[in-house]
Coordinates of C-alpha atoms (C1' of nucleotides) in Angstrom, one line a residue:
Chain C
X1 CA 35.7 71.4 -2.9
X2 CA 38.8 71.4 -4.9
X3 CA 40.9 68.1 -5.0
X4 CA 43.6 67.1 -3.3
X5 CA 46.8 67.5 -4.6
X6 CA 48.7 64.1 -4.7
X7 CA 52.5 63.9 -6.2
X8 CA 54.2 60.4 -7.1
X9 CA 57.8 59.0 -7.0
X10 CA 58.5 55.4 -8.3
X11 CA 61.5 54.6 -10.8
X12 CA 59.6 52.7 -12.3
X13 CA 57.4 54.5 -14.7
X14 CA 54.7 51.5 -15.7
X15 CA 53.9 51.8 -11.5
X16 CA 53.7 55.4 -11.9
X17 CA 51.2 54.9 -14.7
X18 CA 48.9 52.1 -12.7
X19 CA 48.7 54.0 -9.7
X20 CA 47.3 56.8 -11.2
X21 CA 45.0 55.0 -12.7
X22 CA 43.7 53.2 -9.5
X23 CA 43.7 56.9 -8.3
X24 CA 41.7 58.4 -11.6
X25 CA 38.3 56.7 -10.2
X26 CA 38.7 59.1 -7.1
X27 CA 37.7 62.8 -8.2
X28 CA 38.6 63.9 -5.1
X29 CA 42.6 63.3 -5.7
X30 CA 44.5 65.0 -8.6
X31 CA 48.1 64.0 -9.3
X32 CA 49.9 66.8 -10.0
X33 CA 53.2 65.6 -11.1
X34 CA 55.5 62.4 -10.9
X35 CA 59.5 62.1 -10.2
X36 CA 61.4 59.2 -11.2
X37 CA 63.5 60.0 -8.1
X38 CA 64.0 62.2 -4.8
X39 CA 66.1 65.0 -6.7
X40 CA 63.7 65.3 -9.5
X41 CA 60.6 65.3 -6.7
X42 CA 63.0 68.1 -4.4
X43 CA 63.5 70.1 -7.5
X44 CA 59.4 69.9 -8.9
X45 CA 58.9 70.9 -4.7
X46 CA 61.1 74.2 -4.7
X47 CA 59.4 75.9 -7.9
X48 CA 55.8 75.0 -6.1
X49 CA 55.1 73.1 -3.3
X50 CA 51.6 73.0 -3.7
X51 CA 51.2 69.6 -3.1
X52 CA 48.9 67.9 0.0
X53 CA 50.6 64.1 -0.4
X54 CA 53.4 62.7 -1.8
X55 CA 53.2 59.0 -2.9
X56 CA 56.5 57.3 -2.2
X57 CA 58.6 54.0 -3.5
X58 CA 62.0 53.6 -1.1
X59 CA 63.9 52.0 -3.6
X60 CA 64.9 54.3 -6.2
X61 CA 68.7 55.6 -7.3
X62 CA 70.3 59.2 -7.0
X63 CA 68.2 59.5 -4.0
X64 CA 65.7 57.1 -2.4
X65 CA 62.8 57.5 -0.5
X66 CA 64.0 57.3 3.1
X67 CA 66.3 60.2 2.4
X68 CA 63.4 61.9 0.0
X69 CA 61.2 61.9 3.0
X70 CA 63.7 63.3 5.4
X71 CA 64.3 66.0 3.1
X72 CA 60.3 67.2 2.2
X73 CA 59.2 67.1 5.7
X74 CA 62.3 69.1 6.9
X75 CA 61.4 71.5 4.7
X76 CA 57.7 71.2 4.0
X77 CA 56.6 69.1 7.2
X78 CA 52.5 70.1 5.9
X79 CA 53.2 68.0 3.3
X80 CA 51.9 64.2 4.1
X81 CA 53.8 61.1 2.9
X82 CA 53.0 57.7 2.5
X83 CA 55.4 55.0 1.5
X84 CA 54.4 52.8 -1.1
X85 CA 56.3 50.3 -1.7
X86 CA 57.2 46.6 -2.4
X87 CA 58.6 45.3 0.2
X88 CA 58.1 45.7 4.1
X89 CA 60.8 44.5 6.0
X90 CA 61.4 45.9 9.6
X91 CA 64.4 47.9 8.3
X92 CA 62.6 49.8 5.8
X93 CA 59.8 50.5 8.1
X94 CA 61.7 51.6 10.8
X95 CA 63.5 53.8 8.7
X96 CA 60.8 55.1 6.9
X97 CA 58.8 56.2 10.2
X98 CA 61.8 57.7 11.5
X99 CA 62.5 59.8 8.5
X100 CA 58.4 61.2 9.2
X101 CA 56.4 58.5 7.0
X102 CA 52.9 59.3 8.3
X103 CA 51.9 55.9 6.6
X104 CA 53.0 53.1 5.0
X105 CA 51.2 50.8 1.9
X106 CA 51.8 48.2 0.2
X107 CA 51.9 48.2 -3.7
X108 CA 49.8 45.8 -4.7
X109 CA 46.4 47.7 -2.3
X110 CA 43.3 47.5 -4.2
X111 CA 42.3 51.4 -5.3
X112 CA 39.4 51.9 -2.8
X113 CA 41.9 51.0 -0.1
X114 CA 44.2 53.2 -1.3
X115 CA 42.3 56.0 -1.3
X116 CA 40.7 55.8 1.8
X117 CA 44.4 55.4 3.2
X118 CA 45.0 59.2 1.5
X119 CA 42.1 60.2 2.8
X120 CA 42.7 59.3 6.1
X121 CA 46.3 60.7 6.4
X122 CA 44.8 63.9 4.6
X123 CA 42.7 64.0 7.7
X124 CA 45.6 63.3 10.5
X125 CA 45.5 60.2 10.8
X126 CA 48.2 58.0 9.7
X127 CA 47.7 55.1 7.1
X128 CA 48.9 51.4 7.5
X129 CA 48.5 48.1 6.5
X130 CA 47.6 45.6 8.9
X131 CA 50.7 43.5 8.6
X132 CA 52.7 47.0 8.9
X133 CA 50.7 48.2 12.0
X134 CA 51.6 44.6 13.3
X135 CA 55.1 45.1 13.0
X136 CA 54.8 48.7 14.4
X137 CA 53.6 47.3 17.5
X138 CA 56.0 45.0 17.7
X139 CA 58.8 47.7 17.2
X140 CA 56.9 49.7 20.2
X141 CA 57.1 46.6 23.0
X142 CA 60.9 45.7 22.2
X143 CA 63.0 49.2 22.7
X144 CA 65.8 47.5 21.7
X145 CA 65.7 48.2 18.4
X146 CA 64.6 51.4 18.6
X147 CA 68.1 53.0 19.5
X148 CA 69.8 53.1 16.6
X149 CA 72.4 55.6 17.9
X150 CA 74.8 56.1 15.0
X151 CA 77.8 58.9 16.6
X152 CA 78.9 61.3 14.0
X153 CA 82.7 60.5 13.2
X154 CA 83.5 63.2 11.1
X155 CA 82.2 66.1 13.4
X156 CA 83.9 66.2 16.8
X157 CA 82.8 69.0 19.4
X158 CA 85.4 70.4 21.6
X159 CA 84.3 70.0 25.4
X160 CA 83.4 74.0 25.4
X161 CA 81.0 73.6 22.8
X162 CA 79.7 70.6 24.1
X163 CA 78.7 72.6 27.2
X164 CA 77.3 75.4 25.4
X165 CA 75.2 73.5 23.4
X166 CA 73.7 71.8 26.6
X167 CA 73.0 75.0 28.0
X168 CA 71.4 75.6 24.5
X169 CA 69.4 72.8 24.6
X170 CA 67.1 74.2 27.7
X171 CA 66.2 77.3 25.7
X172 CA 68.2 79.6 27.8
X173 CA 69.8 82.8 26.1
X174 CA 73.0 83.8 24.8
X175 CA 73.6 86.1 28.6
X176 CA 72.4 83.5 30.1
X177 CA 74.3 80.8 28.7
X178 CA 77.2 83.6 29.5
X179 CA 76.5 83.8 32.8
X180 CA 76.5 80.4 33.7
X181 CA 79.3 79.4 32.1
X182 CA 81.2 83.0 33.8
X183 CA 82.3 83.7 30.1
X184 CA 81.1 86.9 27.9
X185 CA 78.3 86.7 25.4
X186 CA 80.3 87.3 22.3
X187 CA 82.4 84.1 23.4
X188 CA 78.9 82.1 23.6
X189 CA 78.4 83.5 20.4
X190 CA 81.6 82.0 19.2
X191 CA 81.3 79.0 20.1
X192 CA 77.9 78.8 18.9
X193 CA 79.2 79.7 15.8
X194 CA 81.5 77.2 15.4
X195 CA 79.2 74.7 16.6
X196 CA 76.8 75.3 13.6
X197 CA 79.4 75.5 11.4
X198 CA 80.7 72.2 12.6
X199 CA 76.9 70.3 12.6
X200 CA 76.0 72.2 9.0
X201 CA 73.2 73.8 10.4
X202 CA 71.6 77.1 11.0
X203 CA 69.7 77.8 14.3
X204 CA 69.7 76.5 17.7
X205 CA 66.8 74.1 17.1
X206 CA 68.2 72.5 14.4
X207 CA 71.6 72.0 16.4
X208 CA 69.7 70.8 19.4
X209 CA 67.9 67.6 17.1
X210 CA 71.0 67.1 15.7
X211 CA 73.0 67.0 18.4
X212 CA 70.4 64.6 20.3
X213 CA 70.5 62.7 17.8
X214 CA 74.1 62.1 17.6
X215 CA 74.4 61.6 21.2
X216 CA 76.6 64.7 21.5
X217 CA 74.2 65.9 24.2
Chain V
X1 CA 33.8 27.4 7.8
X2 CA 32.6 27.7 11.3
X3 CA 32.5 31.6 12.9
X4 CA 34.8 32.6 14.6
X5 CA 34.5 33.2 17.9
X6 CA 34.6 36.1 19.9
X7 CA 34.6 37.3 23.3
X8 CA 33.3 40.9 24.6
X9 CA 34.7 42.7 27.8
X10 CA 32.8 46.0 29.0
X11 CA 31.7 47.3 32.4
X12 CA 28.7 48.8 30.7
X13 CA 25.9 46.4 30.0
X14 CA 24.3 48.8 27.3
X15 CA 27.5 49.1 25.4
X16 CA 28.1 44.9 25.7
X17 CA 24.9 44.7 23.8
X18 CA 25.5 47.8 21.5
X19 CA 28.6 45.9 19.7
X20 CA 26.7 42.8 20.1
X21 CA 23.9 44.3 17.4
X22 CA 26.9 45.8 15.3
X23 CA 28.4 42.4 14.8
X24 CA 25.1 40.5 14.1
X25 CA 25.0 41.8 11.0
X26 CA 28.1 39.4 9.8
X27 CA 28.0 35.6 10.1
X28 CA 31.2 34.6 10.0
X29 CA 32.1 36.0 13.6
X30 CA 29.7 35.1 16.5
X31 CA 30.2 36.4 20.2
X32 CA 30.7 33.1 22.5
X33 CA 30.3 35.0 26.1
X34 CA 30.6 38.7 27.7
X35 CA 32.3 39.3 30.9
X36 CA 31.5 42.7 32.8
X37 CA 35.0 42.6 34.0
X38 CA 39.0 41.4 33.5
X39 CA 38.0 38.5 36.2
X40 CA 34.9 37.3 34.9
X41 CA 36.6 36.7 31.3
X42 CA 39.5 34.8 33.1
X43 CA 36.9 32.4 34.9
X44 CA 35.4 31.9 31.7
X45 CA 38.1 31.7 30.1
X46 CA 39.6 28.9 32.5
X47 CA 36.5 26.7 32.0
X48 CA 37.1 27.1 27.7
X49 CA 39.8 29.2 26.2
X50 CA 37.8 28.1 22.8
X51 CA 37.4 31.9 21.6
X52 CA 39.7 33.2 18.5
X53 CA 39.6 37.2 19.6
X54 CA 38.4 39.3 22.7
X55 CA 36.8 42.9 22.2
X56 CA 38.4 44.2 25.5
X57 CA 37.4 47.6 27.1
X58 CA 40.1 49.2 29.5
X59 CA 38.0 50.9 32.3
X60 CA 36.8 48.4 34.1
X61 CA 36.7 47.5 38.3
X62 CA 38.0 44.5 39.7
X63 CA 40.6 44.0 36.7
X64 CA 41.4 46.5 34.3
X65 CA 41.5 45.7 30.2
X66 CA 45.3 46.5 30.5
X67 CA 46.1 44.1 33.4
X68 CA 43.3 41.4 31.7
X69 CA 45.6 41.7 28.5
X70 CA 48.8 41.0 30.2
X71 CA 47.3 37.7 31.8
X72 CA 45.6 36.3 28.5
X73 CA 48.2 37.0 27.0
X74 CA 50.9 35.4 29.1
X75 CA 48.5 31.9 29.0
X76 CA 46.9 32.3 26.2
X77 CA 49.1 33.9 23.6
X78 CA 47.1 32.8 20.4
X79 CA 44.1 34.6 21.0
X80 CA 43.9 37.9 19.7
X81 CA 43.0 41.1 22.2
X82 CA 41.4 44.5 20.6
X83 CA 41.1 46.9 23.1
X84 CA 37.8 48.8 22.2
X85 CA 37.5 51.8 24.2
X86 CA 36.1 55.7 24.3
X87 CA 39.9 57.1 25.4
X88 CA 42.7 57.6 23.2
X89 CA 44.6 58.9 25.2
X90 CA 48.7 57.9 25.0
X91 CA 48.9 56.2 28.3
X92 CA 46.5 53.7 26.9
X93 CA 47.1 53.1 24.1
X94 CA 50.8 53.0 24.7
X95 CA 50.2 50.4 28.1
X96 CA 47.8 48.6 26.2
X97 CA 50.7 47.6 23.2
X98 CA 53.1 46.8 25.9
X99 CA 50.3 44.5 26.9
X100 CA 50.3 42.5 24.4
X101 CA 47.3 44.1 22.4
X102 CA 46.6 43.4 18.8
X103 CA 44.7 46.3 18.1
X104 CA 43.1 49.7 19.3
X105 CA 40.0 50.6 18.4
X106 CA 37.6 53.4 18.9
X107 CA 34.0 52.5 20.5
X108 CA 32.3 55.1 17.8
X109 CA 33.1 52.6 15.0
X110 CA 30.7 51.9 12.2
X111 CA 30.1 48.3 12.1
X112 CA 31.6 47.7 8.6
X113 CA 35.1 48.8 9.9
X114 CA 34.9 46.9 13.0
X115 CA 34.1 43.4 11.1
X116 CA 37.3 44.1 8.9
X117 CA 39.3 44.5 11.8
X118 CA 38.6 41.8 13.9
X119 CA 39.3 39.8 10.2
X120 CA 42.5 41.3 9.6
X121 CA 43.6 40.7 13.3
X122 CA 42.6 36.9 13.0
X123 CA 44.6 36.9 9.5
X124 CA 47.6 37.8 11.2
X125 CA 47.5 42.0 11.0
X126 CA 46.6 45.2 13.4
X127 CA 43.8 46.8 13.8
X128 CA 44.1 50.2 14.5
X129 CA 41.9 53.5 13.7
X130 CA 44.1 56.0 11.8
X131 CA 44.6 58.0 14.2
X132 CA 45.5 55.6 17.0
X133 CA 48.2 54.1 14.2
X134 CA 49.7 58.2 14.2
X135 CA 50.3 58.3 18.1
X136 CA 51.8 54.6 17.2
X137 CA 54.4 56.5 14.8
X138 CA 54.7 59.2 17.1
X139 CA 55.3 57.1 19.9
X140 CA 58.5 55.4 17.8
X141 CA 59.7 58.6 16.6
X142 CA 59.9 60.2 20.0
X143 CA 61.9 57.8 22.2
X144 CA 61.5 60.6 24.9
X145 CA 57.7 60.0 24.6
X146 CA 57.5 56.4 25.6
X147 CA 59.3 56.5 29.0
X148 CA 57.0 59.9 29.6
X149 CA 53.7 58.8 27.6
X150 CA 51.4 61.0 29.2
X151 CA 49.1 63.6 27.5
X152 CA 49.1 67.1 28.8
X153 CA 45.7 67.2 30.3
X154 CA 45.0 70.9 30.8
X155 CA 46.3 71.9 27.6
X156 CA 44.8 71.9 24.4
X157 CA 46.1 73.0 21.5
X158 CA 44.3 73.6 18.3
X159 CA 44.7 72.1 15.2
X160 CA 46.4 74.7 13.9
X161 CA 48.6 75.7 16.6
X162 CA 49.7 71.9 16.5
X163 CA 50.3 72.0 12.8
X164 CA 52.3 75.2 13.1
X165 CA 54.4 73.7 16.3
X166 CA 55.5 70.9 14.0
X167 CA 57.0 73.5 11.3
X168 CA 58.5 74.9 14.2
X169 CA 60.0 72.0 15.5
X170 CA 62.0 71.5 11.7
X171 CA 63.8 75.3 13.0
X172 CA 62.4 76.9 10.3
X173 CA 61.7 80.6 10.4
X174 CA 58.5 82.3 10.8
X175 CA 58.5 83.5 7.3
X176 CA 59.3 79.6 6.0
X177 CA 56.1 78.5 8.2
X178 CA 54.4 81.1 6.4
X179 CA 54.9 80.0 2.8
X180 CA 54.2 76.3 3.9
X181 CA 51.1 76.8 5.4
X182 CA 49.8 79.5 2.9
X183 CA 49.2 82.2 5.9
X184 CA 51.0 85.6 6.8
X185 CA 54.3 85.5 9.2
X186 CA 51.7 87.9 11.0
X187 CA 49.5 85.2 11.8
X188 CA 52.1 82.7 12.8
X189 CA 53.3 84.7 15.0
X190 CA 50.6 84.6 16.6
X191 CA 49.7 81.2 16.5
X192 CA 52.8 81.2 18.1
X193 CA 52.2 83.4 21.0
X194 CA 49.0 81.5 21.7
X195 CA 50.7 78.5 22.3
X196 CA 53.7 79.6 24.3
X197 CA 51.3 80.9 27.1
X198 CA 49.1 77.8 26.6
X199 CA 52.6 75.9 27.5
X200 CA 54.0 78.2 29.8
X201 CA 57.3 78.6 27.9
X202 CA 58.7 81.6 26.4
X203 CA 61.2 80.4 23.3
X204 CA 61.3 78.3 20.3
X205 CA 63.1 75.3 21.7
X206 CA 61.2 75.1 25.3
X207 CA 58.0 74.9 23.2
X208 CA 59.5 72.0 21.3
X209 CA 60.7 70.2 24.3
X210 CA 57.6 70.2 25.7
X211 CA 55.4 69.5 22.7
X212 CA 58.2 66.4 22.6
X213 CA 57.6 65.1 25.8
X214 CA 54.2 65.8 26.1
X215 CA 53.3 63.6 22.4
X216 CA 51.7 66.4 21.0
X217 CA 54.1 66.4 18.1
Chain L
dA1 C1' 20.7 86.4 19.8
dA2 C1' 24.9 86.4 22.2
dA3 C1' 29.1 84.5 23.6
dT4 C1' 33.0 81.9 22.8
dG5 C1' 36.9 80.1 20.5
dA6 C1' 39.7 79.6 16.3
dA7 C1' 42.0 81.5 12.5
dT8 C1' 43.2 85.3 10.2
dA9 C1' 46.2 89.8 10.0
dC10 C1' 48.8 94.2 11.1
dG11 C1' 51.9 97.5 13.8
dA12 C1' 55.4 98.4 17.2
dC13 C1' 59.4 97.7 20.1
dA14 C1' 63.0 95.6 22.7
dT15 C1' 65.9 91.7 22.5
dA16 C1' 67.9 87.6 20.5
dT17 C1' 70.1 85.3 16.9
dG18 C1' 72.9 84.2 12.7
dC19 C1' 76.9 85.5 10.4
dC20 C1' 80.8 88.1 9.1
dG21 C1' 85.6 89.9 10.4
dT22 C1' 89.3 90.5 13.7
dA23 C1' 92.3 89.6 17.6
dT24 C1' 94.9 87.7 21.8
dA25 C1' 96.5 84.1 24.8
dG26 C1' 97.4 79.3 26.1
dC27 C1' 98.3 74.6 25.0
dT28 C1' 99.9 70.6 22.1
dG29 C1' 102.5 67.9 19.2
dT30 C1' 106.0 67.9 15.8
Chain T
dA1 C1' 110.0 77.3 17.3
dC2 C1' 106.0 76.8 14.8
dA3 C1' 101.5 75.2 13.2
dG4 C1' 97.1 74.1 14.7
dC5 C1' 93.5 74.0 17.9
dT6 C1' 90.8 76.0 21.7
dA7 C1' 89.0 79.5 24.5
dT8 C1' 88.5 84.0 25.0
dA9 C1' 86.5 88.7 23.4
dC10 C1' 84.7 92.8 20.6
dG11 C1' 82.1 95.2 16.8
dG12 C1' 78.7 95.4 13.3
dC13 C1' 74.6 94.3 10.6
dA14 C1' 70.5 92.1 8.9
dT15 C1' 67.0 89.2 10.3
dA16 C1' 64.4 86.6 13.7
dT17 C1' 62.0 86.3 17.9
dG18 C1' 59.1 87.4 22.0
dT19 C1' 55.6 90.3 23.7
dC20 C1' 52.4 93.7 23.7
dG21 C1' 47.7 95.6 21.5
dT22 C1' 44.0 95.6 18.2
dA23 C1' 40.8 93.8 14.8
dT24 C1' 37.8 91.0 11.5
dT25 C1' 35.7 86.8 10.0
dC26 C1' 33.7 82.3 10.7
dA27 C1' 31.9 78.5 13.2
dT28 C1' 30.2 76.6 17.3
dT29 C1' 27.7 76.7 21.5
dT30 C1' 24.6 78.4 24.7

DNA sequence: AAATGAATACGACATATGCCGTATAGCTGT
DNA sequence: ACAGCTATACGGCATATGTCGTATTCATTT
């Protein structure tokens, strides 16, 4: 069985070099390379993204970890993630799920726990310490926090598009977006068009999540 | 230091006893009483409330392990609930931490891992088997999931085809998937088709949806 | 030993989609 | 009156997608 491929980020290179060591006992893990930041991680990702799990601090300049993981899993959702930081206040959590965490670890774990956390996520589950599952919990029986609607100020939808990307939304096709709307296809097009243009993105899907998550739609 | 105590909750005699032997192995945790239902704990409980954490099943007559939780809970708020059950399944768990649980726990657990969570729970953490802790991260992902929070029963989709719903769900391409997952655009195609009949939906974004509101990503 | 299901892979074909350019008509605020 | 925005509409082209069929390998189950 070859090992798994692990890749760390952490600005700060003397926790780089300890958690590899608390990983070197493990013959089963590998770390392949280490970033000192998102951008240098994205860039390592694009020449090979042969990598099984990233190891990840939040707090890091250029491009932290929150964004970092928002970023790989768009791109290479395969790719497991596991926070590892400092510090685990709600905020950070919260964020750090959202953005696809599939675990989250404190920095000062002892190696064996470590390692069975990787393991585990390697295996679909999803690793956490106690006090974080705690607070995940938490998070779960008080929805209040969980809507974090932010609107999009810069981006505004005309009330057309806005009704076209509804239609969108329930997987319905250009004629028969056309249809409902007693409008030609080309226009649907059009708007659609602009629409993407407008959101930065490239396909309906992506339009959909981003719109839902905007509360356009 | 005295044990602490503990209290068991099971419909099924047998399995009472089975956890019984798997925590005799540890003396710092001894079981007070067993109840064979949510009522017979509470009449217990009423008499002497003296017990630090309850192993709590979830099928039971009478009173359920979810309605028990609630009511310990509400009059007894400092002693610590694991629900210790055979189902995983979303409703559960997801009614179970809306209960009030502290935990989630598989039955199949090797003894070890049982005795370190009932410790982490009394030390102020969650227990929760990895992949328990992933639906927990699902759940808070997917605000659609919690008011639905049912599993699709009838369906089952394989690993895989899950795996290659998730890329899908980023609105990457079929080529894109292809390179991620290390298998020919042929072959997710395919994986593809599968699971559109296995959903009943014919398009990228319908899959999605229901995948969505069904948990299954 | 046979059957089943999962994962792998290819070919073919009709349709849908993403992206470009162009164009007209109506409405709005300056 | 004019600039700017919106809604409408068409054509073209490369690529993606949905839906068929077929086939091999591997592991599990019966």
């Amino acid at each position: 069985m070859t090992p798994f491929k692990i890749a760390i980020v952490d600005d700060n290179s003397f926790l780089i070099q300890a958690i590899k060591e608390k990983l070197s006992f493990f013959d089963d893990l590998t770390v392949k390379h280490t970033s000192l930041n998102g951008s240098e991680l994205l860039a390592k990702l694009a020449e090979s993204h042969h990598i099984d799990l990233i190891l990840m601090d939040i707090e890091m300049p250029i491009l932290n970890g929150i964004e970092t993981t928002q970023i790989v899993k768009h791109k290479f959702p395969q790719i497991k993630i596991i926070m590892l930081t400092a510090f685990d206040n709600d905020e950070h959590i919260f964020n750090a799920i959202k953005a696809g965490a599939d675990g989250y670890l404190l920095k000062e774990i002892d190696p064996p726990v470590l390692h069975q956390g990787i393991l585990e996520t390697l295996h679909g589950g999803a690793a956490m310490n106690p006090s974080i599952a705690l607070k995940t919990l938490k998070l779960l029986r008080n929805p209040i926090g969980i809507e974090h609607h932010h609107d999009l100020e810069d981006v505004s939808l005309s009330k057309r598009e806005v009704e076209v990307l509804e239609q969108l939304s329930t997987g319905l096709p250009y004629t028969a977006i056309a249809e409902n709307l007693f409008i030609s296809p080309s226009t649907v097009r059009k708007h659609i068009e602009n629409t993407y243009k407008k959101l930065q993105v490239h396909s309906k899907i992506e339009a959909v999540q981003k719109a839902k998550r905007y509360n356009i739609i």
